[in-house]
Short mmCIF file of C-alpha atoms and ligand atoms in Angstrom, two decimals:
data_model
loop_
_atom_site.label_atom_id
_atom_site.label_comp_id
_atom_site.label_asym_id
_atom_site.label_seq_id
_atom_site.Cartn_x
_atom_site.Cartn_y
_atom_site.Cartn_z
CA MET A 95 22.69 4.06 -16.75
CA GLU A 96 19.05 4.21 -16.10
CA ASN A 97 18.47 0.96 -17.04
CA LYS A 98 20.44 -0.89 -14.34
CA LEU A 99 17.73 -1.26 -12.30
CA THR A 100 18.25 -4.07 -9.56
CA ILE A 101 16.00 -4.94 -6.83
CA TYR A 102 16.14 -8.05 -4.41
CA ASN A 103 14.13 -10.85 -4.42
CA THR A 104 12.70 -12.83 -1.82
CA LEU A 105 12.95 -15.63 -3.29
CA SER A 106 16.75 -15.95 -4.58
CA ARG A 107 17.71 -13.82 -1.37
CA LYS A 108 20.07 -11.52 -3.37
CA LYS A 109 19.52 -8.01 -5.70
CA GLU A 110 18.98 -8.94 -9.35
CA LEU A 111 19.33 -7.40 -12.44
CA PHE A 112 15.56 -6.68 -13.58
CA GLU A 113 15.10 -7.95 -16.60
CA PRO A 114 11.38 -8.19 -17.69
CA LEU A 115 10.41 -11.10 -19.82
CA ASN A 116 8.84 -9.29 -22.25
CA PRO A 117 10.12 -5.53 -22.53
CA PRO A 118 9.14 -3.13 -23.02
CA PHE A 119 5.85 -4.90 -20.62
CA VAL A 120 6.16 -5.15 -17.46
CA GLY A 121 3.95 -7.16 -15.32
CA LEU A 122 3.51 -6.56 -11.48
CA TYR A 123 0.96 -7.79 -9.07
CA VAL A 124 0.47 -6.26 -5.53
CA CYS A 125 -1.58 -7.90 -2.84
CA GLY A 126 -4.54 -5.99 -1.93
CA PRO A 127 -6.55 -5.07 0.77
CA THR A 128 -9.05 -7.22 2.33
CA VAL A 129 -11.80 -4.57 2.68
CA TYR A 130 -13.40 -4.70 5.92
CA GLY A 131 -12.21 -1.37 7.93
CA ASP A 132 -10.61 1.60 7.57
CA ALA A 133 -6.98 1.70 5.88
CA HIS A 134 -3.95 2.51 8.41
CA LEU A 135 -0.67 3.23 8.50
CA GLY A 136 0.23 -0.32 7.78
CA HIS A 137 -1.60 -0.43 4.64
CA ALA A 138 0.09 2.51 3.33
CA ARG A 139 3.40 1.21 3.23
CA PRO A 140 2.43 -1.52 0.38
CA GLY A 141 0.37 1.39 -1.37
CA ILE A 142 3.63 3.70 -1.38
CA THR A 143 6.35 1.13 -1.85
CA PHE A 144 4.91 -0.42 -5.13
CA ASP A 145 3.49 3.19 -6.22
CA LEU A 146 7.35 4.04 -6.17
CA LEU A 147 8.10 0.75 -8.32
CA PHE A 148 5.11 1.68 -10.89
CA ARG A 149 6.03 4.77 -10.88
CA TYR A 150 9.86 4.44 -11.83
CA LEU A 151 9.36 1.65 -14.01
CA LYS A 152 7.27 3.75 -15.78
CA TYR A 153 9.86 6.55 -15.68
CA LEU A 154 12.37 4.32 -17.29
CA GLY A 155 10.12 3.86 -20.23
CA TYR A 156 8.58 0.83 -19.52
CA ARG A 157 5.23 0.08 -20.34
CA VAL A 158 3.40 -1.51 -16.95
CA ARG A 159 0.49 -3.32 -16.11
CA TYR A 160 -0.20 -3.11 -12.48
CA VAL A 161 -3.00 -5.34 -11.26
CA ARG A 162 -3.72 -4.89 -7.21
CA ASN A 163 -6.89 -6.95 -6.49
CA ILE A 164 -9.37 -6.38 -3.54
CA THR A 165 -10.26 -9.09 -1.23
CA ASP A 166 -13.84 -9.34 -0.71
CA VAL A 167 -14.39 -12.61 0.52
CA GLY A 168 -12.31 -15.73 1.50
CA HIS A 169 -9.48 -14.23 3.76
CA LEU A 170 -11.06 -15.72 7.12
CA VAL A 171 -10.15 -13.92 10.75
CA ASN A 172 -7.63 -15.78 11.94
CA ASP A 173 -5.50 -15.83 8.45
CA GLU A 174 -5.36 -19.50 8.44
CA ASP A 175 -8.22 -21.68 7.02
CA ASP A 176 -10.60 -21.55 10.44
CA GLY A 177 -12.67 -18.81 11.50
CA GLU A 178 -15.33 -16.47 9.94
CA ASP A 179 -14.68 -15.04 6.50
CA LYS A 180 -13.64 -11.29 8.06
CA ILE A 181 -15.62 -8.91 5.58
CA ALA A 182 -19.12 -11.06 6.78
CA LYS A 183 -18.04 -10.76 10.24
CA LYS A 184 -17.76 -7.26 9.93
CA ALA A 185 -21.39 -6.82 8.07
CA LYS A 186 -22.88 -9.10 10.70
CA LEU A 187 -21.59 -6.27 12.89
CA GLU A 188 -23.23 -3.34 11.33
CA GLN A 189 -25.87 -5.14 9.95
CA LEU A 190 -24.93 -4.36 6.20
CA GLU A 191 -24.75 -6.80 3.33
CA PRO A 192 -21.29 -7.89 2.57
CA MET A 193 -20.86 -6.23 -0.70
CA GLU A 194 -22.17 -2.67 1.31
CA VAL A 195 -19.19 -3.17 3.65
CA VAL A 196 -16.86 -4.01 0.73
CA GLN A 197 -18.16 -1.34 -1.69
CA LEU A 198 -18.08 1.15 1.76
CA TYR A 199 -14.27 0.07 2.70
CA THR A 200 -13.16 0.38 -1.36
CA ASN A 201 -14.24 3.98 -1.34
CA ARG A 202 -12.63 4.68 1.29
CA TYR A 203 -9.38 2.96 0.75
CA HIS A 204 -9.56 4.51 -3.09
CA LYS A 205 -9.52 8.33 -1.49
CA ASN A 206 -6.67 7.56 0.95
CA MET A 207 -4.75 6.29 -1.53
CA GLU A 208 -5.88 9.56 -3.82
CA GLN A 209 -4.73 11.76 -0.98
CA LEU A 210 -1.15 9.78 -0.45
CA ASN A 211 -0.81 10.78 -4.58
CA THR A 212 -1.12 6.82 -5.85
CA LEU A 213 -1.59 6.17 -9.06
CA PRO A 214 -4.39 4.04 -9.26
CA PRO A 215 -3.32 0.20 -10.39
CA SER A 216 -4.07 -0.49 -14.24
CA ILE A 217 -6.66 -3.57 -13.35
CA GLU A 218 -8.33 -4.01 -9.92
CA PRO A 219 -9.63 -6.82 -10.06
CA HIS A 220 -12.47 -8.69 -7.30
CA ALA A 221 -11.95 -11.70 -5.59
CA SER A 222 -15.77 -12.79 -5.07
CA GLY A 223 -15.97 -11.35 -9.45
CA HIS A 224 -13.31 -14.64 -10.38
CA ILE A 225 -15.29 -17.28 -8.18
CA ILE A 226 -15.71 -19.71 -12.30
CA GLU A 227 -11.77 -19.03 -12.56
CA GLN A 228 -11.22 -20.05 -9.00
CA GLN A 229 -13.11 -22.73 -9.33
CA GLU A 230 -11.49 -24.03 -12.74
CA LEU A 231 -8.42 -23.85 -10.95
CA ILE A 232 -9.43 -25.87 -8.14
CA LYS A 233 -10.22 -29.19 -10.55
CA THR A 234 -6.70 -28.38 -12.40
CA LEU A 235 -5.44 -29.34 -9.33
CA ILE A 236 -8.14 -32.21 -7.86
CA ASP A 237 -7.41 -33.81 -11.58
CA LYS A 238 -3.56 -33.40 -11.11
CA GLY A 239 -3.78 -34.99 -8.06
CA TYR A 240 -2.33 -32.11 -6.39
CA ALA A 241 -6.38 -31.17 -4.41
CA TYR A 242 -8.78 -33.40 -2.14
CA GLU A 243 -12.06 -33.24 -1.67
CA SER A 244 -13.26 -34.06 1.96
CA GLU A 245 -16.71 -33.28 3.54
CA GLY A 246 -17.30 -30.75 0.64
CA ASN A 247 -14.17 -28.92 1.55
CA ILE A 248 -11.11 -28.75 -1.20
CA TYR A 249 -7.50 -29.02 0.63
CA PHE A 250 -4.42 -28.60 -1.31
CA ASP A 251 -2.14 -31.46 -0.56
CA VAL A 252 1.30 -29.61 0.78
CA GLU A 253 3.28 -33.87 1.22
CA ARG A 254 2.03 -34.73 -2.51
CA TYR A 255 3.18 -31.39 -3.98
CA SER A 256 6.87 -31.51 -1.62
CA LYS A 257 7.38 -34.84 -2.92
CA LYS A 258 8.47 -33.02 -6.43
CA TYR A 259 8.52 -29.62 -5.97
CA HIS A 260 9.95 -27.24 -2.61
CA TYR A 261 7.11 -26.15 -0.35
CA GLY A 262 9.10 -23.33 1.98
CA ILE A 263 11.05 -21.95 -0.95
CA LEU A 264 10.27 -18.61 -0.88
CA SER A 265 10.03 -18.08 2.94
CA GLY A 266 12.56 -20.79 3.95
CA ARG A 267 10.11 -23.22 6.23
CA LYS A 268 10.88 -26.96 6.59
CA ILE A 269 8.38 -29.12 4.81
CA ASP A 270 9.40 -32.16 7.82
CA GLU A 271 8.88 -29.28 10.63
CA LEU A 272 5.93 -27.78 9.19
CA LEU A 273 4.30 -31.36 9.19
CA VAL A 274 5.22 -32.06 12.64
CA ASN A 275 4.67 -28.90 14.28
CA THR A 276 1.32 -27.17 12.25
CA ARG A 277 -1.53 -27.56 14.87
CA GLN A 278 -4.48 -29.31 13.54
CA LEU A 279 -7.18 -26.84 14.41
CA SER A 280 -10.30 -28.21 16.02
CA GLY A 281 -13.21 -28.85 13.48
CA GLN A 282 -10.38 -29.80 11.05
CA GLU A 283 -9.55 -33.08 11.47
CA GLU A 284 -10.79 -34.35 7.38
CA LYS A 285 -7.65 -32.98 5.98
CA ARG A 286 -4.86 -35.31 5.03
CA ASN A 287 -1.71 -33.05 7.00
CA SER A 288 -2.34 -29.60 9.52
CA VAL A 289 -0.13 -27.93 6.89
CA ASP A 290 -2.62 -28.26 4.38
CA PHE A 291 -5.00 -25.49 3.09
CA ALA A 292 -8.09 -24.46 2.43
CA LEU A 293 -8.83 -24.23 -1.70
CA TRP A 294 -12.85 -24.26 -1.24
CA LYS A 295 -14.57 -24.11 1.83
CA LYS A 296 -18.21 -25.65 2.33
CA ALA A 297 -20.44 -22.65 3.45
CA THR A 298 -22.18 -23.54 6.79
CA PRO A 299 -26.20 -22.08 6.70
CA GLU A 300 -25.23 -18.89 8.33
CA HIS A 301 -22.20 -18.02 5.93
CA ILE A 302 -23.78 -15.74 3.39
CA MET A 303 -21.65 -15.52 0.87
CA ARG A 304 -21.68 -18.83 -0.88
CA TRP A 305 -21.07 -19.93 -4.64
CA PRO A 306 -22.23 -23.17 -5.79
CA SER A 307 -20.30 -25.31 -7.36
CA PRO A 308 -18.84 -29.33 -8.07
CA TRP A 309 -18.20 -29.77 -4.39
CA GLY A 310 -21.53 -28.10 -3.15
CA VAL A 311 -22.30 -24.72 -1.60
CA GLY A 312 -19.13 -22.71 -0.72
CA PHE A 313 -17.02 -20.09 -0.94
CA PRO A 314 -13.12 -19.94 -1.92
CA GLY A 315 -9.85 -20.31 -0.20
CA TRP A 316 -8.13 -16.35 0.15
CA HIS A 317 -4.79 -17.82 -1.12
CA LEU A 318 -6.48 -18.76 -4.52
CA GLU A 319 -7.84 -15.69 -5.53
CA CYS A 320 -4.14 -14.43 -5.96
CA SER A 321 -3.06 -16.92 -8.21
CA CYS A 322 -6.01 -16.83 -10.54
CA MET A 323 -5.78 -12.83 -10.89
CA SER A 324 -2.65 -12.49 -11.04
CA GLN A 325 -2.12 -15.18 -14.18
CA LYS A 326 -5.45 -14.26 -15.92
CA TYR A 327 -4.14 -10.57 -16.33
CA LEU A 328 -0.32 -10.59 -16.71
CA GLY A 329 0.40 -14.46 -18.10
CA ASN A 330 1.60 -17.66 -16.54
CA THR A 331 4.84 -16.12 -16.50
CA PHE A 332 5.16 -12.26 -15.23
CA ASP A 333 7.61 -10.23 -13.97
CA ILE A 334 6.63 -9.53 -10.64
CA HIS A 335 4.82 -10.58 -7.43
CA GLY A 336 4.66 -7.86 -4.80
CA GLY A 337 3.14 -7.24 -0.98
CA GLY A 338 3.89 -7.20 2.70
CA LEU A 339 6.23 -8.97 4.16
CA ASP A 340 3.79 -10.85 6.80
CA LEU A 341 2.04 -12.18 3.48
CA GLN A 342 5.34 -14.44 2.26
CA PHE A 343 3.88 -17.15 4.45
CA PRO A 344 1.35 -18.71 3.86
CA HIS A 345 -0.05 -16.52 1.61
CA HIS A 346 3.04 -16.35 -0.86
CA GLU A 347 4.23 -19.61 -0.18
CA CYS A 348 0.62 -21.08 -0.72
CA GLU A 349 -0.16 -19.15 -4.12
CA ILE A 350 3.98 -20.36 -5.67
CA ALA A 351 2.56 -24.18 -4.89
CA GLN A 352 -0.99 -23.42 -6.31
CA SER A 353 0.22 -21.71 -9.38
CA THR A 354 3.55 -24.82 -10.03
CA ALA A 355 1.51 -27.81 -9.46
CA ALA A 356 -1.26 -26.20 -11.59
CA GLN A 357 1.20 -25.56 -14.72
CA GLY A 358 4.38 -27.34 -13.70
CA HIS A 359 6.65 -24.02 -13.60
CA PRO A 360 6.14 -21.21 -11.00
CA ALA A 361 4.45 -18.02 -12.53
CA VAL A 362 6.40 -15.14 -10.71
CA ARG A 363 10.08 -14.29 -11.81
CA TYR A 364 10.67 -11.54 -9.12
CA TRP A 365 9.09 -11.70 -5.54
CA MET A 366 9.53 -8.18 -3.64
CA HIS A 367 8.03 -7.43 0.16
CA ASN A 368 7.99 -4.50 2.07
CA ASN A 369 8.61 -4.19 5.39
CA MET A 370 6.00 -3.39 8.59
CA VAL A 371 5.16 -0.09 10.37
CA THR A 372 5.87 -0.56 13.84
CA ILE A 373 4.44 1.44 16.64
CA ASN A 374 6.46 0.91 19.62
CA GLY A 375 8.58 -2.09 18.34
CA GLN A 376 5.25 -3.66 17.50
CA LYS A 377 3.82 -4.60 14.31
CA MET A 378 1.08 -2.52 13.44
CA GLY A 379 -2.29 -4.24 12.44
CA LYS A 380 -6.32 -4.39 12.83
CA SER A 381 -5.98 -7.27 14.37
CA LEU A 382 -3.41 -6.28 17.06
CA GLY A 383 -5.65 -2.87 17.48
CA ASN A 384 -2.55 -0.93 17.83
CA PHE A 385 -3.19 0.83 14.75
CA ILE A 386 -3.63 4.44 13.33
CA THR A 387 -6.26 4.65 10.64
CA LEU A 388 -4.20 7.31 8.06
CA ASP A 389 -8.09 9.52 8.38
CA GLN A 390 -6.66 10.25 12.39
CA LEU A 391 -3.09 10.75 10.96
CA PHE A 392 -4.17 13.60 8.47
CA ALA A 393 -6.40 15.06 11.12
CA GLY A 394 -4.50 14.69 14.14
CA ASN A 395 -7.41 12.21 15.78
CA ASN A 396 -6.39 9.85 17.61
CA ALA A 397 -4.96 9.64 21.76
CA VAL A 398 -0.90 8.94 20.10
CA LEU A 399 -0.44 11.26 17.84
CA GLU A 400 0.56 14.92 19.20
CA GLN A 401 -0.76 16.57 16.05
CA ALA A 402 -2.21 16.31 11.99
CA TYR A 403 0.19 14.90 9.67
CA SER A 404 -0.80 16.06 6.24
CA PRO A 405 -0.79 13.31 3.34
CA MET A 406 2.79 14.48 1.91
CA THR A 407 4.06 14.47 5.23
CA VAL A 408 3.26 10.48 5.88
CA ARG A 409 4.34 9.92 2.28
CA PHE A 410 7.78 11.54 2.84
CA PHE A 411 8.21 9.67 6.11
CA ILE A 412 8.06 6.53 4.62
CA LEU A 413 9.86 7.35 1.54
CA GLN A 414 12.78 7.89 3.83
CA ALA A 415 13.38 4.31 5.01
CA HIS A 416 14.42 1.93 2.78
CA TYR A 417 10.83 -0.21 2.07
CA ARG A 418 12.58 -3.36 3.57
CA SER A 419 13.54 -1.89 6.53
CA PRO A 420 10.42 -1.69 9.67
CA LEU A 421 9.83 1.32 10.23
CA ASP A 422 9.08 2.60 13.90
CA PHE A 423 6.26 4.99 14.09
CA SER A 424 6.73 7.77 16.42
CA ASN A 425 5.23 11.75 16.45
CA GLU A 426 9.14 12.99 16.27
CA ALA A 427 10.20 10.85 13.32
CA LEU A 428 6.63 12.28 11.75
CA LYS A 429 7.42 15.83 13.26
CA ALA A 430 10.76 15.06 11.44
CA ALA A 431 9.68 14.43 7.80
CA GLU A 432 7.07 17.44 7.97
CA LYS A 433 9.98 19.78 8.37
CA GLY A 434 12.18 17.49 5.38
CA TYR A 435 9.19 17.87 3.20
CA GLU A 436 8.52 21.14 3.55
CA ARG A 437 12.37 22.61 2.97
CA LEU A 438 12.50 20.24 0.03
CA MET A 439 9.31 21.52 -1.49
CA SER A 440 10.60 24.99 -0.67
CA ALA A 441 13.66 24.60 -1.90
CA ILE A 442 12.45 23.62 -5.32
CA VAL A 443 9.98 27.03 -5.21
CA GLN A 444 13.40 28.57 -4.59
CA LEU A 445 15.02 26.45 -7.67
CA HIS A 446 11.82 27.92 -9.94
CA LYS A 447 13.24 31.38 -9.17
CA LEU A 448 17.21 30.77 -9.54
CA LYS A 449 18.55 32.77 -12.98
CA ALA A 450 21.55 31.54 -15.28
CA SER A 451 24.64 32.74 -15.67
CA ASN A 452 27.50 32.58 -17.27
CA GLU A 453 29.90 30.65 -15.50
CA ASN A 454 29.03 27.16 -13.26
CA THR A 455 30.67 26.24 -10.10
CA VAL A 456 28.55 23.11 -9.45
CA ASP A 457 28.25 19.39 -10.43
CA VAL A 458 25.45 19.16 -11.52
CA LYS A 459 25.77 15.71 -13.63
CA THR A 460 27.21 13.82 -10.34
CA LEU A 461 24.16 14.88 -8.06
CA ARG A 462 21.87 13.73 -10.89
CA ASP A 463 24.08 10.11 -11.01
CA ASN A 464 23.85 10.00 -7.43
CA CYS A 465 20.06 9.82 -7.78
CA PHE A 466 19.64 7.01 -9.97
CA ASN A 467 22.41 4.87 -8.93
CA ALA A 468 20.31 5.16 -5.58
CA MET A 469 17.06 4.39 -7.10
CA ASN A 470 19.02 1.77 -9.65
CA ASP A 471 19.98 0.16 -6.36
CA ASP A 472 16.69 -1.90 -5.23
CA LEU A 473 14.75 1.53 -4.56
CA ASN A 474 17.04 3.10 -2.39
CA THR A 475 15.14 6.02 -1.50
CA PRO A 476 17.20 6.98 2.20
CA ILE A 477 19.46 7.42 0.11
CA LEU A 478 17.96 9.25 -2.76
CA ILE A 479 16.56 11.45 -0.42
CA ALA A 480 19.88 12.49 1.16
CA HIS A 481 21.33 13.33 -2.67
CA LEU A 482 18.33 15.55 -3.21
CA PHE A 483 19.21 17.13 0.43
CA ASP A 484 22.63 17.88 -1.23
CA GLY A 485 21.09 19.62 -4.42
CA VAL A 486 19.10 21.38 -1.76
CA ARG A 487 22.01 22.95 -0.36
CA MET A 488 23.37 23.77 -3.70
CA ILE A 489 19.92 25.50 -4.81
CA ASN A 490 20.81 27.34 -1.48
CA SER A 491 24.16 28.50 -2.19
CA ILE A 492 23.30 29.69 -6.33
CA ALA A 493 20.66 31.37 -4.38
CA ALA A 494 22.62 33.19 -1.56
CA GLY A 495 25.45 33.68 -5.05
CA SER A 496 28.26 31.42 -3.37
CA GLU A 497 28.14 29.31 -6.06
CA LYS A 498 27.74 29.74 -9.80
CA ILE A 499 24.87 27.64 -12.30
CA ASP A 500 25.04 27.90 -16.20
CA ALA A 501 21.80 28.08 -18.43
CA GLU A 502 22.88 23.73 -19.06
CA ASN A 503 23.16 22.67 -15.91
CA LEU A 504 20.20 24.59 -14.15
CA GLN A 505 18.10 23.19 -16.73
CA THR A 506 19.30 19.70 -16.04
CA LEU A 507 18.72 20.45 -12.35
CA THR A 508 15.44 21.49 -12.76
CA GLU A 509 14.39 18.52 -14.32
CA LEU A 510 15.81 16.26 -11.83
CA PHE A 511 13.83 17.97 -9.48
CA ASP A 512 11.05 17.60 -11.74
CA SER A 513 11.43 13.96 -12.13
CA PHE A 514 12.48 12.59 -8.76
CA VAL A 515 10.86 14.64 -6.81
CA PHE A 516 7.29 14.87 -8.51
CA ASP A 517 7.43 11.92 -11.00
CA ILE A 518 9.46 9.47 -9.19
CA LEU A 519 9.03 10.09 -5.65
CA GLY A 520 5.40 10.65 -6.49
CA LEU A 521 5.31 13.91 -4.21
CA LYS A 522 3.39 17.15 -4.61
CA GLY A 523 2.73 20.72 -3.16
CA GLU A 524 0.38 20.93 -0.60
CA THR A 525 -1.44 23.93 0.47
CA ASP A 526 -3.80 22.53 2.75
CA SER A 527 -1.15 22.22 5.34
CA SER A 528 -1.71 21.56 8.62
CA ALA A 529 0.42 25.27 9.44
CA SER A 530 -1.92 27.10 7.34
CA ASN A 531 -4.47 25.21 8.98
CA GLN A 532 -3.66 26.07 12.45
CA ALA A 533 -4.01 29.88 11.01
CA LEU A 534 -7.29 29.45 9.71
CA GLY A 535 -8.90 28.17 12.83
CA LYS A 536 -7.50 31.27 15.25
CA VAL A 537 -8.67 33.67 12.44
CA ILE A 538 -12.19 31.64 12.88
CA ASP A 539 -11.38 32.15 16.81
CA ALA A 540 -11.15 35.53 16.38
CA MET A 541 -14.40 35.73 14.80
CA MET A 542 -16.45 34.13 16.70
CA ASN A 543 -15.53 36.05 20.00
CA VAL A 544 -17.07 39.04 17.79
CA ARG A 545 -19.70 37.54 17.20
CA LYS A 546 -19.53 36.25 20.50
CA ALA A 547 -19.49 39.47 22.46
CA ALA A 548 -22.46 40.63 19.68
CA ARG A 549 -24.99 38.18 21.56
CA ALA A 550 -23.89 39.33 25.06
CA ASN A 551 -25.36 42.63 22.88
CA LYS A 552 -28.18 41.09 21.68
CA ASP A 553 -26.71 42.45 18.22
CA TRP A 554 -28.47 39.72 16.07
CA ALA A 555 -27.71 41.71 12.88
CA THR A 556 -24.02 41.50 13.52
CA SER A 557 -23.96 38.11 15.01
CA ASP A 558 -26.10 36.60 11.82
CA LYS A 559 -23.51 38.50 9.77
CA ILE A 560 -20.19 36.64 10.75
CA ARG A 561 -22.01 33.08 10.56
CA ASP A 562 -23.33 34.28 7.37
CA GLU A 563 -20.10 35.31 6.07
CA LEU A 564 -18.05 32.89 7.25
CA LYS A 565 -20.54 30.41 5.85
CA ASN A 566 -20.06 32.02 2.56
CA ALA A 567 -16.24 31.34 2.79
CA GLY A 568 -16.98 27.77 2.99
CA ILE A 569 -16.22 27.11 6.75
CA GLN A 570 -19.87 25.66 8.65
CA ILE A 571 -20.08 26.72 12.22
CA LYS A 572 -21.65 23.82 14.43
CA ASP A 573 -22.80 25.15 18.06
CA THR A 574 -21.96 22.86 20.33
CA LYS A 575 -22.83 23.29 24.62
CA ASP A 576 -19.39 23.44 25.39
CA GLY A 577 -18.62 26.71 22.48
CA TYR A 578 -18.68 25.25 18.55
CA GLU A 579 -17.04 23.45 16.30
CA TRP A 580 -16.22 24.20 12.68
CA GLU A 581 -15.43 22.13 9.42
CA LEU A 582 -14.44 23.50 5.60
CA GLU A 583 -17.34 22.27 3.36
ZN1 ZN B 650 -2.13 -11.75 -2.64
#
């Protein structure tokens, strides 16, 4: 029963039984972040979706190699072949080395992903560390006639590719319409067709991220890195490629074209795409300027936030929606998620206190089947969570004495909750909840009022003692012109 996992394959547009190429091994590649800014709610979704998949596959006994890249070069500002490199632009704005920008935001991304309790990938390759592999793939594509050089740039010949293969196989776009409707960007007249995409770009004199190549000094195109790095670490054919729905076209379509043209067959067997996070129905994104960073969310530090939301509240919020459904941000939805998460956690505390009885009046086996069926149905976490809440009601009834559970069923129920809640959904207990933080704030306010009264009486000894005691407790007080601020060291 546990090994009946079906996943929705974007390529076939239907749910398919998941059968890895070389069981028990599974190769999973996911497009990672372009590291030029803080991670926002839109990054949390693929992070958590594919962490859920990684965790569940491991739970089912597979040995998963999970590769998630860091895009540190080649991703241009308007996601097309035109404009500045996103990293280089940020470096210029902040007067940093490009690799300083990359390191800074990679560190911050890792911190946020750890707060969300996502497991680190098995390999995290950087695009800039695979320039030679990317040049090799370009050479192969030129040799096979699918790429051409034009004024120091190398483009992929989409029309030529379409004569033999199906460009648009993933996204459903039609090549004839693309050929007619794609606008030629100014300065790109050297392309044979406007749909052709860059494999290598000539570096202009002011472009700081640059490498020598047989075609002159330049840098690789964005789509190329994922074809190279996925196949380098997972093989010419591998099981699952994931990413956000917004990457389906052109990014993933181009990846398919590159790999297929180079080796005569596609590389990926199952394509999985998570849906977007919206805010008031609009896609949340850095380019749209309507995003909420994860740090802001965890601190409650953004005008649209009515309070802080803990990392586990955010994780639970994301898991309450199916990964292929859109997820709309609202304070109401997050507050409901916070309540739901806390109810689940307190039920687990309750569960570990339950005593087995000689009788049994609850149906744990059906509950267990329901949980596996939900996960096996394309990772249907909202249904899984609904079943876990059936379990919560069961726990509460047993605790209240209106139902009874025997030792064997109690052990199954405990294992069920521990596996699904902690190992698979990846939730964990939080001591630093917003409620305890608020209580701490009140205690500090009370002590600071005593200190203020002491200072008014010129009682410096008491005033200093309060400051020192707070400091010993790890609470840093900073006097400001309006009063004070505190933070935990
Ligand atoms: Zn990618």
